[in-house]
PDB file of C-alpha atoms in Angstrom:
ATOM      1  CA  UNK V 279      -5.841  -2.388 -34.163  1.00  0.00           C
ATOM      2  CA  UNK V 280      -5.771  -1.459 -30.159  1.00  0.00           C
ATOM      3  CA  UNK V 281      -2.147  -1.581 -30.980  1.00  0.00           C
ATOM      4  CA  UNK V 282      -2.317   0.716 -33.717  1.00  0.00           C
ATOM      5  CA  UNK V 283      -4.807   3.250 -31.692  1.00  0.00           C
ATOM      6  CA  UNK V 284      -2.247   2.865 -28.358  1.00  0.00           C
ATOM      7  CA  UNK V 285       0.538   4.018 -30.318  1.00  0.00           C
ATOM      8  CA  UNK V 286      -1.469   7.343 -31.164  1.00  0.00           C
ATOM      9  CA  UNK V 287      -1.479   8.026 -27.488  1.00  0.00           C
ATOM     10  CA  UNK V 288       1.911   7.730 -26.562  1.00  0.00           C
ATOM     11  CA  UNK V 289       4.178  11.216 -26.634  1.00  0.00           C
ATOM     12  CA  UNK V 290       6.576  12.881 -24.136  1.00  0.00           C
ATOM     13  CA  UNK V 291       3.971  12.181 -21.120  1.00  0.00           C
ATOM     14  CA  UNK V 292       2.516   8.777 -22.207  1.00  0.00           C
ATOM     15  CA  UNK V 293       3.472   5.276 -22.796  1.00  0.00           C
ATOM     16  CA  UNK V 294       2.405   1.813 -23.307  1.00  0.00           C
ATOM     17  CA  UNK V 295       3.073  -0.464 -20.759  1.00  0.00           C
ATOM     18  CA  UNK V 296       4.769  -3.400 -21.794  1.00  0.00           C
ATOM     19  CA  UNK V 297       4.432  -6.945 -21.007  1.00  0.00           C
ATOM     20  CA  UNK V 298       6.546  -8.351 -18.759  1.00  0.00           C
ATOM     21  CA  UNK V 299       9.636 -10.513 -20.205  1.00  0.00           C
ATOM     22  CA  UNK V 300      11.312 -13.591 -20.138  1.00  0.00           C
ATOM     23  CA  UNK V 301      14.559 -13.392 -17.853  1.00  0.00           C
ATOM     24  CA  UNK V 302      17.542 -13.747 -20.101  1.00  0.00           C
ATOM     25  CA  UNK V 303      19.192 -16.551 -18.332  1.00  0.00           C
ATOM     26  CA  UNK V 304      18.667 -18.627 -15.270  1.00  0.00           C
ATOM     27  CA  UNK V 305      17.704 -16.441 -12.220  1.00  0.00           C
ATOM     28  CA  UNK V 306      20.735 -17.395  -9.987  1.00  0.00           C
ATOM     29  CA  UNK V 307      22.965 -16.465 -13.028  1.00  0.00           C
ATOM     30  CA  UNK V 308      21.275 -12.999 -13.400  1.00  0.00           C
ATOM     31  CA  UNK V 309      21.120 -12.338  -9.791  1.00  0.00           C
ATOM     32  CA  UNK V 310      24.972 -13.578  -9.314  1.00  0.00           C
ATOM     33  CA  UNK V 311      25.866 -10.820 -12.347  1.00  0.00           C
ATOM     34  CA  UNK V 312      24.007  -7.985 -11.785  1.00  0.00           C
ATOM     35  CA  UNK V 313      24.730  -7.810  -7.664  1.00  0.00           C
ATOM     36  CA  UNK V 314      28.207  -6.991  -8.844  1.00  0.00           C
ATOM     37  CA  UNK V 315      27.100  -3.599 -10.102  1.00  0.00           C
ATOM     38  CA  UNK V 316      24.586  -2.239  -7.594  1.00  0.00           C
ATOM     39  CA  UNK V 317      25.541  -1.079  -3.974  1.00  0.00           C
ATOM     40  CA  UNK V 318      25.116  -3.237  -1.084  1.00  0.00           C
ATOM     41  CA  UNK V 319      22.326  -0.762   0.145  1.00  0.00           C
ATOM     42  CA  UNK V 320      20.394  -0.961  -3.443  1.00  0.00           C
ATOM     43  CA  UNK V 321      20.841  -5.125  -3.158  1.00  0.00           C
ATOM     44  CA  UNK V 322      19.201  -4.611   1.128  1.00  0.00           C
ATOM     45  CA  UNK V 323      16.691  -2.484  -0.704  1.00  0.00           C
ATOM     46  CA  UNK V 324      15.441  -5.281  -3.214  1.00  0.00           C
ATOM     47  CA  UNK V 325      15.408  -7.903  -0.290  1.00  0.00           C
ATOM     48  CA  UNK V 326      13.284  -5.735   2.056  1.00  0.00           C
ATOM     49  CA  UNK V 327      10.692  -5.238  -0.950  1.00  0.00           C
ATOM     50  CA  UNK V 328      10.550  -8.951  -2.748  1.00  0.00           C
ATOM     51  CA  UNK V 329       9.935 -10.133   1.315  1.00  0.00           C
ATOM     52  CA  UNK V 330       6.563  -7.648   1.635  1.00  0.00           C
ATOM     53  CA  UNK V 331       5.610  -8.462  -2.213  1.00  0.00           C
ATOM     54  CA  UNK V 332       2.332 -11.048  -2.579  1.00  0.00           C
ATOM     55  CA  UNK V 333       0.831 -13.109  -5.257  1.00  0.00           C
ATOM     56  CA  UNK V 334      -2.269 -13.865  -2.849  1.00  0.00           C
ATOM     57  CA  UNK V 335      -3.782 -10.902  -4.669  1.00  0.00           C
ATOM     58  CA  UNK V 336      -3.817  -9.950  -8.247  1.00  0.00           C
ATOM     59  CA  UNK V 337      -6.184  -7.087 -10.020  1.00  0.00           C
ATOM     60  CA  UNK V 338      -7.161  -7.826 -12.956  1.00  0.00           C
ATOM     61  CA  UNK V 339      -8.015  -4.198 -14.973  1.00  0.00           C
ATOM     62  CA  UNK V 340     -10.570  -4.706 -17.920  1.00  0.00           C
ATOM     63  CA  UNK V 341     -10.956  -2.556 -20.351  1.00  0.00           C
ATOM     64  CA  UNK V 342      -9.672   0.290 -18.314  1.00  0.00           C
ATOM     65  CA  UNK V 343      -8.764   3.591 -21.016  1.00  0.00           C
ATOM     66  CA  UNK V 344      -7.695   6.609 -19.110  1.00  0.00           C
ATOM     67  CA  UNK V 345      -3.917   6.617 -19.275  1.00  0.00           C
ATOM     68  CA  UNK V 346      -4.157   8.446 -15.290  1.00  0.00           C
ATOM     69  CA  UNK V 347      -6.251   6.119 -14.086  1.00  0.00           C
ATOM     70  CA  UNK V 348      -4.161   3.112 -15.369  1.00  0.00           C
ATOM     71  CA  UNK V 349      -0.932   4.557 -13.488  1.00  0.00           C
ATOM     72  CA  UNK V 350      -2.359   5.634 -10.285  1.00  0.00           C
ATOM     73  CA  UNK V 351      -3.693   1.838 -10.081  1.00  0.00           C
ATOM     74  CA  UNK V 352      -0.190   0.449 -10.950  1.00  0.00           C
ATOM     75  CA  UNK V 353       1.465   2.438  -8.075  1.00  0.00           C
ATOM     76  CA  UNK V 354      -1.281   1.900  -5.567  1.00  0.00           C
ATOM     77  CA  UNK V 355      -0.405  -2.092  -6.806  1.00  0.00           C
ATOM     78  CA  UNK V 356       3.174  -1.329  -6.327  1.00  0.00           C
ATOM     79  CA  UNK V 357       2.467   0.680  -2.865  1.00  0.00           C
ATOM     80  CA  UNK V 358       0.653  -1.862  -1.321  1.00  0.00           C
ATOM     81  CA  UNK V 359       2.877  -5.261  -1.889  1.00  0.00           C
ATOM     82  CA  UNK V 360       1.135  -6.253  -5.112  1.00  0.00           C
ATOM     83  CA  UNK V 361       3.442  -7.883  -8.086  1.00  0.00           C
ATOM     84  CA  UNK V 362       0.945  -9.420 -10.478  1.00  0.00           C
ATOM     85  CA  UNK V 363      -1.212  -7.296 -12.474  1.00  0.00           C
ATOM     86  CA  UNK V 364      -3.478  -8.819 -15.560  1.00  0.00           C
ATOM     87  CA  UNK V 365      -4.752  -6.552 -17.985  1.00  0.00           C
ATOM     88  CA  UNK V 366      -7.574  -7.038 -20.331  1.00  0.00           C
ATOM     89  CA  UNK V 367      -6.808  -4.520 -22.945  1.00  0.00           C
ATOM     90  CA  UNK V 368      -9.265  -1.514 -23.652  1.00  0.00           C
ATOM     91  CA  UNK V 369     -10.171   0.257 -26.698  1.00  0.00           C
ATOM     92  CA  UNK V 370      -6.860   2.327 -26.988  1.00  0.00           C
ATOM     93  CA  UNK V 371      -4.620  -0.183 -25.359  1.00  0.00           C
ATOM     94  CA  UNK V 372      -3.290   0.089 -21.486  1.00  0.00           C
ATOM     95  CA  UNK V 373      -1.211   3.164 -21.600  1.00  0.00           C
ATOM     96  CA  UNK V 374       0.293   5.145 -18.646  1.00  0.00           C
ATOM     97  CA  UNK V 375       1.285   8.689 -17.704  1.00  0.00           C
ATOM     98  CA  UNK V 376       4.870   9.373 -16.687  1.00  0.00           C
ATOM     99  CA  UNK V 377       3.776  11.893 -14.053  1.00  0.00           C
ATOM    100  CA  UNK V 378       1.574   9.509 -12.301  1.00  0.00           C
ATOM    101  CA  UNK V 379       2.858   6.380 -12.204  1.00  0.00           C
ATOM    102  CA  UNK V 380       6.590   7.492 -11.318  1.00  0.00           C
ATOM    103  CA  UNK V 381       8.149   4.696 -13.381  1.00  0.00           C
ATOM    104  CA  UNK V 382       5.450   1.791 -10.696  1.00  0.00           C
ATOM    105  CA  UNK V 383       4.963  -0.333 -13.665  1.00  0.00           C
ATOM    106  CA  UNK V 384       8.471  -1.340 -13.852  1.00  0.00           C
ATOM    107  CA  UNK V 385       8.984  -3.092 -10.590  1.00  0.00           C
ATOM    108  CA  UNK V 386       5.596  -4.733 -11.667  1.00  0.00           C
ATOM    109  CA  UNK V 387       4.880  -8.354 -13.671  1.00  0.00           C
ATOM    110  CA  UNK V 388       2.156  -7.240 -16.148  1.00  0.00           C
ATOM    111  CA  UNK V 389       0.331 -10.206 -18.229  1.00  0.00           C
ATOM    112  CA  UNK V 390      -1.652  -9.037 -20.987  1.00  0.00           C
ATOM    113  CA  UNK V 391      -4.869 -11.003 -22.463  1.00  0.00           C
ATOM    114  CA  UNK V 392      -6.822 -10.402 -25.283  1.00  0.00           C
ATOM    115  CA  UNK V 393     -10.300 -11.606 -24.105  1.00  0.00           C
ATOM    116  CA  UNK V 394     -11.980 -11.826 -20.726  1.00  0.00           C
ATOM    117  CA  UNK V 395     -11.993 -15.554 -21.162  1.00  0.00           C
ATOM    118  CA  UNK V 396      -8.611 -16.318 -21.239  1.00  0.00           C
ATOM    119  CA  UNK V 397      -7.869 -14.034 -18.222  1.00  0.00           C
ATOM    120  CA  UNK V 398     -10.085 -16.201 -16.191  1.00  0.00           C
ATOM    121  CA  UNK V 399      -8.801 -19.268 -17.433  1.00  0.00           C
ATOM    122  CA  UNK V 400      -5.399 -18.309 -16.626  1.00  0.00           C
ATOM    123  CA  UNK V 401      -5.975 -17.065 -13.567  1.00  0.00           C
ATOM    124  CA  UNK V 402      -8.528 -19.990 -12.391  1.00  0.00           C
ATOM    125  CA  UNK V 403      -5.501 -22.201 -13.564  1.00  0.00           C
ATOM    126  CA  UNK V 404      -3.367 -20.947 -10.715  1.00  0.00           C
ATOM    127  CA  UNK V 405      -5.874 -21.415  -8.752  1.00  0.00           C
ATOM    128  CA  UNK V 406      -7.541 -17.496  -8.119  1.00  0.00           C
ATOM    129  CA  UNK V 407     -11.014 -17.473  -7.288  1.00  0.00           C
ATOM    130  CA  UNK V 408     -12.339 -14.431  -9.240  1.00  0.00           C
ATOM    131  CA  UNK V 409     -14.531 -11.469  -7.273  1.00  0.00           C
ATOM    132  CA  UNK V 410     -16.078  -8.702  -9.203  1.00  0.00           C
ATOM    133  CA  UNK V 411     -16.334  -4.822  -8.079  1.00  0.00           C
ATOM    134  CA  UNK V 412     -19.927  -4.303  -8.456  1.00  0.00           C
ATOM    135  CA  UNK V 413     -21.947  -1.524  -6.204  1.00  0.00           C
ATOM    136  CA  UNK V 414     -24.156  -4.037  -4.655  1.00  0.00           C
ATOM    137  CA  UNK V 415     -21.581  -7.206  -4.128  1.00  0.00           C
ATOM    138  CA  UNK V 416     -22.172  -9.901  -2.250  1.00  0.00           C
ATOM    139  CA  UNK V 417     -18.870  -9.759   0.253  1.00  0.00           C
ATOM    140  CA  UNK V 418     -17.640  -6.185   1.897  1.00  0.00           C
ATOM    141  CA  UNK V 419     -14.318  -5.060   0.823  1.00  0.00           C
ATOM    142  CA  UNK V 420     -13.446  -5.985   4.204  1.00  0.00           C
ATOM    143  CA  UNK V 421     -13.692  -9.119   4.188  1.00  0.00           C
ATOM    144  CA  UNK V 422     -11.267 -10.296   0.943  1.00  0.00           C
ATOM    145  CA  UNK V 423      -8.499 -10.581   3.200  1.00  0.00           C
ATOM    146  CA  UNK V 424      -9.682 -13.512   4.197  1.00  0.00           C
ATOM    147  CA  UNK V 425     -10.115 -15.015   0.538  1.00  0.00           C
ATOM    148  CA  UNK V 426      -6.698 -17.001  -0.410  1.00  0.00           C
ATOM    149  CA  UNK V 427      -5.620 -16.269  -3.597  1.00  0.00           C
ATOM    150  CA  UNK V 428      -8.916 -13.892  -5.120  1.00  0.00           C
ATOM    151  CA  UNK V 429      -8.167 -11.673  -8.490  1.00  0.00           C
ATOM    152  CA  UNK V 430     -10.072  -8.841  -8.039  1.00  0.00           C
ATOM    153  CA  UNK V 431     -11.609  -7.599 -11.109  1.00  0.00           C
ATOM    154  CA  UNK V 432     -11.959  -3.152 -11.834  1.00  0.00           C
ATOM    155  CA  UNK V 433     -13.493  -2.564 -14.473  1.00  0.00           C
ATOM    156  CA  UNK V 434     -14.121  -0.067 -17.781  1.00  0.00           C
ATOM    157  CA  UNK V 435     -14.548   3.744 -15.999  1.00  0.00           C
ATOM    158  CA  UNK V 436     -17.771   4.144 -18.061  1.00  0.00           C
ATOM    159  CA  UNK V 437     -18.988   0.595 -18.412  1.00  0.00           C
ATOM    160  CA  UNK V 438     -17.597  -0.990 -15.473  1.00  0.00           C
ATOM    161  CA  UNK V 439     -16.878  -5.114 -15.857  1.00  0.00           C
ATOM    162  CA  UNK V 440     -18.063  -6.593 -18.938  1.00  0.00           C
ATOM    163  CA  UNK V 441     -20.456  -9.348 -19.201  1.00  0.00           C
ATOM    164  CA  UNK V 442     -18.496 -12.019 -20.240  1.00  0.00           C
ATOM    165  CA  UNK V 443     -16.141 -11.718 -17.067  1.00  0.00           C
ATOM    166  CA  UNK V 444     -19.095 -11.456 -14.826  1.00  0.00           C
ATOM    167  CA  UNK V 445     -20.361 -14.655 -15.471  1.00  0.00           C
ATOM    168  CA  UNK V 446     -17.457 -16.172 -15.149  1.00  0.00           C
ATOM    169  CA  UNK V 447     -16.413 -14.928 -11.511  1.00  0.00           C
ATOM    170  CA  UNK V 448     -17.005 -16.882  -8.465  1.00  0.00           C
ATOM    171  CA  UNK V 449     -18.429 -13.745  -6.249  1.00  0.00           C
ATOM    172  CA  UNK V 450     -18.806 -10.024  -6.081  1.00  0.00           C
ATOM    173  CA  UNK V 451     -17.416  -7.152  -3.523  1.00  0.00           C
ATOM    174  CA  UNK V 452     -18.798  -4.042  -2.765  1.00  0.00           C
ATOM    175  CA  UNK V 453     -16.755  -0.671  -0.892  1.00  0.00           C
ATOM    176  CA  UNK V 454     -19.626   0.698   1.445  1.00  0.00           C
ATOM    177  CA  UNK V 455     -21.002   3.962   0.642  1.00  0.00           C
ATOM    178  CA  UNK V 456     -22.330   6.274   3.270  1.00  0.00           C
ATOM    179  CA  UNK V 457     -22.216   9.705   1.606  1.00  0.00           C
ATOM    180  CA  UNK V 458     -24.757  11.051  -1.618  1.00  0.00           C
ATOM    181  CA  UNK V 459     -22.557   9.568  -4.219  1.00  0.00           C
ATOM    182  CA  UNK V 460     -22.815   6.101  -5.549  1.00  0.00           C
ATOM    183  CA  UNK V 461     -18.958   5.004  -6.644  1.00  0.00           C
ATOM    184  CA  UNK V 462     -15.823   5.698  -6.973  1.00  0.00           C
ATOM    185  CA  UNK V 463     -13.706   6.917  -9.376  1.00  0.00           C
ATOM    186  CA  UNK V 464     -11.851   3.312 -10.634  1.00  0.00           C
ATOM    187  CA  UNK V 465      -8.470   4.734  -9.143  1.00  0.00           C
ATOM    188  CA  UNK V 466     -10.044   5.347  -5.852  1.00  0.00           C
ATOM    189  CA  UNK V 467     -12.151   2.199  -5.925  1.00  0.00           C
ATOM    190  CA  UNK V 468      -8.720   0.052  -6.492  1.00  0.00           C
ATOM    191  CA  UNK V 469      -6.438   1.978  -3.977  1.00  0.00           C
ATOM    192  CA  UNK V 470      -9.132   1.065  -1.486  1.00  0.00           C
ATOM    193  CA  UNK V 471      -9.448  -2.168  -2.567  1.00  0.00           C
ATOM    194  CA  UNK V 472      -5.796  -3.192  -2.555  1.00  0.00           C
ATOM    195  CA  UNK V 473      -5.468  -1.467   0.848  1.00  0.00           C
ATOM    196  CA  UNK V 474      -8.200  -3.962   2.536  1.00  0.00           C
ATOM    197  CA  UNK V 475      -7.414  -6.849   0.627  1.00  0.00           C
ATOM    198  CA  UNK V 476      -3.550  -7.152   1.635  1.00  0.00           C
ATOM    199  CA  UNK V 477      -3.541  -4.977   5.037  1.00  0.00           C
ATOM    200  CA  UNK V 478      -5.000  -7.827   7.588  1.00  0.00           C
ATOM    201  CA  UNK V 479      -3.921 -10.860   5.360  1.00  0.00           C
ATOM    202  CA  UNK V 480      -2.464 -13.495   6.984  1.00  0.00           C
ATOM    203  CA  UNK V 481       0.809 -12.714   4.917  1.00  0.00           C
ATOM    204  CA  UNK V 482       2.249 -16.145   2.968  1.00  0.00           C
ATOM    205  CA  UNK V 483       6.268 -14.953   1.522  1.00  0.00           C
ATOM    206  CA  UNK V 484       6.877 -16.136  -1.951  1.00  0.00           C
ATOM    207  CA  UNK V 485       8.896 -19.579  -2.083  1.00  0.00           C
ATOM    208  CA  UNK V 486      12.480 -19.545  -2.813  1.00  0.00           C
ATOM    209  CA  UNK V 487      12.423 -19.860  -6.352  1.00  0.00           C
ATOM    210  CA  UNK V 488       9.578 -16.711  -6.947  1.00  0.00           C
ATOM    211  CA  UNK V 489      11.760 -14.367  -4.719  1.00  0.00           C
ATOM    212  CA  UNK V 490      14.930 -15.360  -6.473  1.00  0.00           C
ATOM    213  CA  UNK V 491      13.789 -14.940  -9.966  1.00  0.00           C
ATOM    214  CA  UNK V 492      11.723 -11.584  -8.848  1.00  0.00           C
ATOM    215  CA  UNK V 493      15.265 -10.555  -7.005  1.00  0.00           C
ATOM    216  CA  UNK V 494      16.489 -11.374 -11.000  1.00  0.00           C
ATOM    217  CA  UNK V 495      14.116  -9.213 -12.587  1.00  0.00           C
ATOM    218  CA  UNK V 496      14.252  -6.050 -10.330  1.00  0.00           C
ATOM    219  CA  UNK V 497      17.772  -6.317 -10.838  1.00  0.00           C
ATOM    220  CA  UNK V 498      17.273  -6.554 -14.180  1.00  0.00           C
ATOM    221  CA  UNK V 499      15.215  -3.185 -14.275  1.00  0.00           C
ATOM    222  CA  UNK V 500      17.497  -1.357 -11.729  1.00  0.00           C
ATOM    223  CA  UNK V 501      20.908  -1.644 -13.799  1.00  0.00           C
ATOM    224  CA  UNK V 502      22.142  -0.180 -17.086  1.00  0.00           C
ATOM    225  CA  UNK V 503      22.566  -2.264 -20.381  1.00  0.00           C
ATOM    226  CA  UNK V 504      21.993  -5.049 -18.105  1.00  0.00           C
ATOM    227  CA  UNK V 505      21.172  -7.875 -20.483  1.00  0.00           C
ATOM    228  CA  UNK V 506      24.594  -6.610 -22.505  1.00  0.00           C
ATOM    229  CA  UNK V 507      25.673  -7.789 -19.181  1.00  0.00           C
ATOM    230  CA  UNK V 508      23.957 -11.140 -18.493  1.00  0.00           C
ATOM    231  CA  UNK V 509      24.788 -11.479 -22.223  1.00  0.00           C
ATOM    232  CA  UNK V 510      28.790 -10.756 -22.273  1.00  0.00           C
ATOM    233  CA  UNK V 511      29.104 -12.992 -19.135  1.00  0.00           C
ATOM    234  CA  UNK V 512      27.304 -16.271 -21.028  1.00  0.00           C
ATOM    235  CA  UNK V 513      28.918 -15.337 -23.641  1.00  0.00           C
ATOM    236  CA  UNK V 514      32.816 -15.569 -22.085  1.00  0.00           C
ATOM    237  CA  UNK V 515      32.459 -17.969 -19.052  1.00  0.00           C
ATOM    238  CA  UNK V 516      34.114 -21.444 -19.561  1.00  0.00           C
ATOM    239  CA  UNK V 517      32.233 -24.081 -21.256  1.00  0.00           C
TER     240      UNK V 517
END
């Protein structure tokens, strides 16, 4: 059904995100294949980005439905170093606009999840500690740079997080207000949270094998037909 109701949204200006993929073959073979068809400065370009990229944070977007508000999060994600994104799908799927996300969501790994519960236990599995966007939190938005490996939940525009995800979270974070209003547009509210989560953190690179099979899948999004590619060369290399 949120399938079915995502569909009706896309068009010329709108699309659904997809899921990220499996790689088609080993990283090293992908990454050995497709650096043959990209300029040296494209392959300097990729290095420079996979060594600024984290997984120390990862936003987790529930129930988010407002196809502009979905893509200027994924390029403030992609902006600020982030290349894990979870998604708890909405009412009418998670669905971008073209003119705002400027194409963000590929260089992206988005995991989808059905319920709040098994984006917790997912994440919790990988050991995230979960902190909630709530206008009274407990910790300052300043302050989750200094929490190692914290998903930070945004939640529904209207609604904001759901219950279920709530009580499942290990803290709460609040963005000081000093002005009349009261929040944040969700857009807002995760550019600035993304910004003071990753700007003082102490930074940890990915290991080896995370860059290389990133390095695989950015080349994999940069280059034409490349699966055809991966694909010819498995299929004629010696046995």
């Amino acid at each position: 059904m949120l399938r079915e109701r995502a569909l009706k949204r896309t068009g010329p200006n709108l699309h659904t995100v997809p899921q990220s993929k499996p790689l088609p073959a080993e990283a090293q073979v992908v990454v050995d294949v497709l650096s043959q068809v990209v300029t040296g400065e494209r392959l300097k370009r990729i290095d420079q980005i996979i060594a600024q990229r984290t997984d120390q944070v990862v936003p987790v977007l529930e129930g988010l439905t407002d196809p502009h508000n979905i893509s200027a999060v994924l390029r403030s994600c992609d902006a600020f170093g982030i290349q894990g994104v979870h998604v708890i799908e909405g009412t009418y799927g998670f669905v971008a606009a073209h003119a705002v996300s400027r194409g963000s969501e590929r260089w992206l790994d988005v995991v989808r999840h059905e319920t709040a519960l098994s984006c917790v236990t997912d994440l919790k599995s990988q050991g995230y500690s979960i902190y909630v966007a709530e206008m009274h939190g407990a910790v300052a938005v300043e302050e989750l740079s200094s929490l190692r490996k914290v998903a930070l939940v945004l939640g529904n525009e209207h609604r904001g997080a759901s219950d279920a995800i709530r009580s499942a979270a290990d803290g709460s974070y609040r963005i000081p207000m000093r002005g009349f209003v009261e929040s944040l547009n969700v857009s807002v509210a995760a550019a600035v949270t993304l910004y003071a989560a990753t700007s003082n953190r102490a930074r940890e690179s990915l290991s080896e094998t995370q860059a290389l099979e990133l390095k695989a899948r950015m080349l994999l999004r940069t280059v034409n037909d490349a699966e055809k590619l991966v694909g010819t060369y498995l299929r004629d290399r010696p046995s």
